[in-house]
Amino acid sequence: MAAILSSLLAGSVLLSGSVNAQNFGSNGPVEDAFSYVQPLNTTILTEYGSSPPVYPSPNITGVGGWEAALEKARAWVAQLTTEEKADMVTGQAGPCVGNIVAIPRLNFSGLCLQDGPLAIRVADFASVFAAGVSTGASWDKDLMYERGLAMGREFKAKGAHVALGPVAGPLGRSAYAGRNWEGFSSDPYLSGVAMEKTITGHQDAGVQACAKHWVGNEQEIQRNPVYDPNVTTVKTSNAISSNIDDRTMHELYMWPFANAVKAKAASFMCSYQRINGSYGCQNSASQNGLLKTELGFQGYVMSDWGATHTGVAAIEAGLDMNMPGGLGPYGLNFGVPSFFGGNITIAVNNGSLDTSRVDDMVIRIMTPYFWLNQDQNFPSIDPSSADLNTFSPRRTWTRNFTLTGERSRDVRSNHAELIRRHGAAGSVLLKNKNGTLPLKAPRNIAVFGNDAGEPTQSSVLNQNNYEFGTLFAGGGSGTGQFSYFVTPLQALQSRARQDGGLVHYWLNNTLIANSNVSTLLIPRGQPDVCIVMLKTWAEEADDRPHLSSDWDGDAVVESVASYCANTVVVTHSSGVNTLPWSDHPNVTAILAAHFPGEESGNSLVDLLYGDVNPSGHLPYTIAMNGTDYNAPPTTAINTTGFDDWQSWFDEKLEIDYRYFDAKNITVRYEFGFGLSYTTFNMSNLEVSPLANNITSFPENLPIQPGGNPALWESIYNASVSVSNTGSVAGAAVAQLYVGLPSSAPAGTPPRQLRGFEKLHLEPGETQTAAFELMRRDLSYWDIISQQWVIPEGEFTIYVGFSSRDLVVHDTVTVVG
Ligand SMILES: *[C@@H]1O[C@H](CO)[C@@H](O)[C@H](O)[C@H]1NC(C)=O
Ligand SMILES: *[C@@H]1O[C@H](CO)[C@@H](O)[C@H](O)[C@H]1NC(C)=O
Ligand SMILES: *[C@@H]1O[C@H](CO)[C@@H](O)[C@H](O)[C@H]1NC(C)=O
Ligand SMILES: *[C@@H]1O[C@H](CO)[C@@H](O)[C@H](O)[C@H]1NC(C)=O
Ligand SMILES: *[C@@H]1O[C@H](CO)[C@@H](O)[C@H](O)[C@H]1NC(C)=O
Ligand SMILES: *[C@@H]1O[C@H](CO)[C@@H](O)[C@H](O)[C@H]1NC(C)=O
Ligand SMILES: *[C@@H]1O[C@H](CO)[C@@H](O)[C@H](O)[C@H]1NC(C)=O
Ligand SMILES: *[C@@H]1O[C@H](CO)[C@@H](O)[C@H](O)[C@H]1NC(C)=O
Ligand SMILES: *[C@@H]1O[C@H](CO)[C@@H](O)[C@H](O)[C@H]1NC(C)=O
Ligand SMILES: *[C@@H]1O[C@H](CO)[C@@H](O)[C@H](O)[C@H]1NC(C)=O
Ligand SMILES: *[C@@H]1O[C@H](CO)[C@@H](O)[C@H](O)[C@H]1NC(C)=O
Ligand SMILES: *[C@@H]1O[C@H](CO)[C@@H](O)[C@H](O)[C@H]1NC(C)=O
């Protein structure tokens, strides 16, 4: 969701902190709610940078298992007045971050929508889970589901019908984008599996998932239009336009969202920025065309908070629910005035909007509600949420909300235990010289860096990049409120005490970077280990200014390593960090611990001391140098033209490892890389077709959620044997990459991830990793036929332990 949260969390005014002021216009765009913004243009779907009209908006059919719920929803909606229908699709200020009002005469108690992707944010006595990037780094399907289920249970117990997550947009086109950490990986396949598992987990708990932000939301700067500060109704420039060609749209940015639809996500959130020139929430090509027609999405599309810029035009283009309801872009005007609300009643009554479209909007909203049995004994909204909700505090409410039920419910259950495991599983061991780790009961431990200790200002974190205190998560609407947390320093101290050790620490980066560290240490003896804790902040509404660690972290490492021969560096980070000191001989170990959530310190100590064997792998690439990355966010447009903010995705499919591999660029740590305390071996790759009549084109089957079901049929099996050749138990991740034949169109990446399996292996144990390759996995998107096509010629199937440690491979000819 939106926007302002990083400042609103603290109940402070807008425009605070480091947030890019450019993103914040005042309220009140003027656009004609009753006319199409897009001129009719017959340009074909494939034209780069254009967004053709795709109308009308398809009706829900209930296909794929929602048929019975659809019948209930239809019968229910038939009882509504036009005013009630308008209410059902228009948010109001209320106790939750998004609210649909109750209709008491039908025993409907309304809908409560809450942030976000790693916690129910507006809540007390709730858990803060590992972030998306940590979850992606685990490469563990069971963990992804377990986390989704546990989160879903907390949302439900707090009375939230809809969890505003998970995130596949941004995907991670640019290493700098401020919200990459909310999602899982810059690889669409890994992200897609994580989407599917998370959504299934949320919805198995009885909570609706919301896949966001659809689509191409790959940077924060200028994600919204800008308004004249003096005349707030005058828009001075449009939001950035993500200009994405058709093939790239399908193979990268849509891909994980297809998994989300396949998993029957109840809702999607359309994005702030424009897509090929047209605003995300009024883009008929993306909503009516790609999402509701091609992918067969049966749920509802809600706007990001304030991303609705028209009424009827957006509705005809496929938008089903306006959030938070009032005029954007940063609508603290909630219900009135609205592009929806009363305007829908007017439009229906004067004939500019067909009742059948409004009915479809409401039916799409109510079908997943009935499918998940949310009409039966759903918990009430915890009254404490209303007080914690700085987004729409009580004084802004214009409608009635009756809050009943137990206040400040503790919904945390035993989740601390699994968060501790997840934090460790999402940490990646990048270097471990001479078996430095695991630590062997060191007696004298020196800890350095402002990421080690307690946040000194407040436990209500994540309003900004605070200097002192460890990072558990990033900022903005995707963060959480901590009921407690365990810092690295607390956990290290308590572990050292058990071992009869001691811990000295220095937390001021400026001091460490500018000191001769030996003068700090000598009186205390040469430490057995120096642990340097670095952090890298990222937040919604702001892209990262650089890829280094914050607070002069690189200088802190150099300073410590120049004296300490056993320097272990740990990063808490939103994702990519350049690590220029990685080859320093005294830097003996590096652990990328990402954003592990509330049990951070325990997750870390479990790894450092070997109670848990590291098994995370990078869900992105660490280049030799920040300048090696292509596809930076489009920034610093300093012309004043209305439409000057354009982001041309000219690198096409070549993001992250697809780019580095295509250009044969040496990287520091490649996509998929990660060390263990044990060693693994791999052998016996077997690849076999599941049919002998595989055709290039998929059979044209009726669309199901996820698109043509033929795309999801397994057509090849592959397997490898993986052995633990070391002396401790550990988990290996077997990664399968596909190289398409040379007959595939130009621009096809050399290799793309198309399977992964995590195996837990005792010393000496061997297990088989089995992969099922679906038709989609072996196809490219053909812009001419508008189909997924399996190319003719020789495919190479590689399996290994990273994108550049490809241990075994085989070639197969799939068609012809
Ligand atoms: C349709 O859009 C394309 C690309 O923006 C443009 O070149 C063309 O002139 C438009 N056609 C019409 C009929 O407006
Ligand atoms: C949706 O269903 C309604 C009522 O059955 C029908 O009138 C309308 O034409 C349908 N719309 C589409 C796009 O099929
Ligand atoms: C807004 O008004 C102030 C004071 O009159 C002026 O200095 C400023 O340039 C105006 N801003 C714009 C964007 O017109
Ligand atoms: C309808 O939308 C317009 C903006 O186009 C707004 O000014 C007006 O207040 C809205 N009406 C209602 C009833 O919300
Ligand atoms: C709220 O409910 C009360 C009593 O049920 C009613 O009198 C009042 O008009 C309602 N207010 C609004 C804004 O609906
Ligand atoms: C690492 O191991 C090598 C070979 O055993 C040894 O020469 C070297 O001193 C060790 N380095 C450290 C830092 O322990
Ligand atoms: C951190 O160290 C620097 C350099 O010694 C000093 O100027 C600064 O005041 C210190 N910060 C705090 C919060 O003590
Ligand atoms: C590594 O640490 C030792 C002190 O233990 C120091 O003498 C040496 O200069 C350091 N190496 C580098 C490259 O800084
Ligand atoms: C990174 O690249 C820039 C520009 O090419 C160069 O100036 C800088 O020295 C490089 N840094 C490293 C660590 O290689
Ligand atoms: C912005 O303006 C400066 C100086 O006029 C120019 O050098 C720079 O290239 C411009 N940046 C962009 C993105 O146009
Ligand atoms: C890639 O680069 C390496 C080292 O720079 C070189 O040995 C190799 O031949 C290159 N491969 C290709 C395909 O260019
Ligand atoms: C391919 O063969 C399988 C049996 O091996 C059969 O079920 C299927 O219908 C065939 N598909 C086509 C497209 O001929």
Tab-separated table of N, CA and C in Angstrom, residues 66 526 637:
chain	number	residue	atom	x	y	z
A	66	TRP	N	-14.270	-21.715	-7.775
A	66	TRP	CA	-15.028	-20.688	-7.054
A	66	TRP	C	-16.508	-20.683	-7.450
A	526	GLN	N	44.071	-9.435	22.277
A	526	GLN	CA	43.665	-9.721	20.885
A	526	GLN	C	42.379	-10.546	20.925
A	637	ILE	N	15.166	13.513	-13.705
A	637	ILE	CA	14.648	14.179	-14.903
A	637	ILE	C	14.561	15.656	-14.544
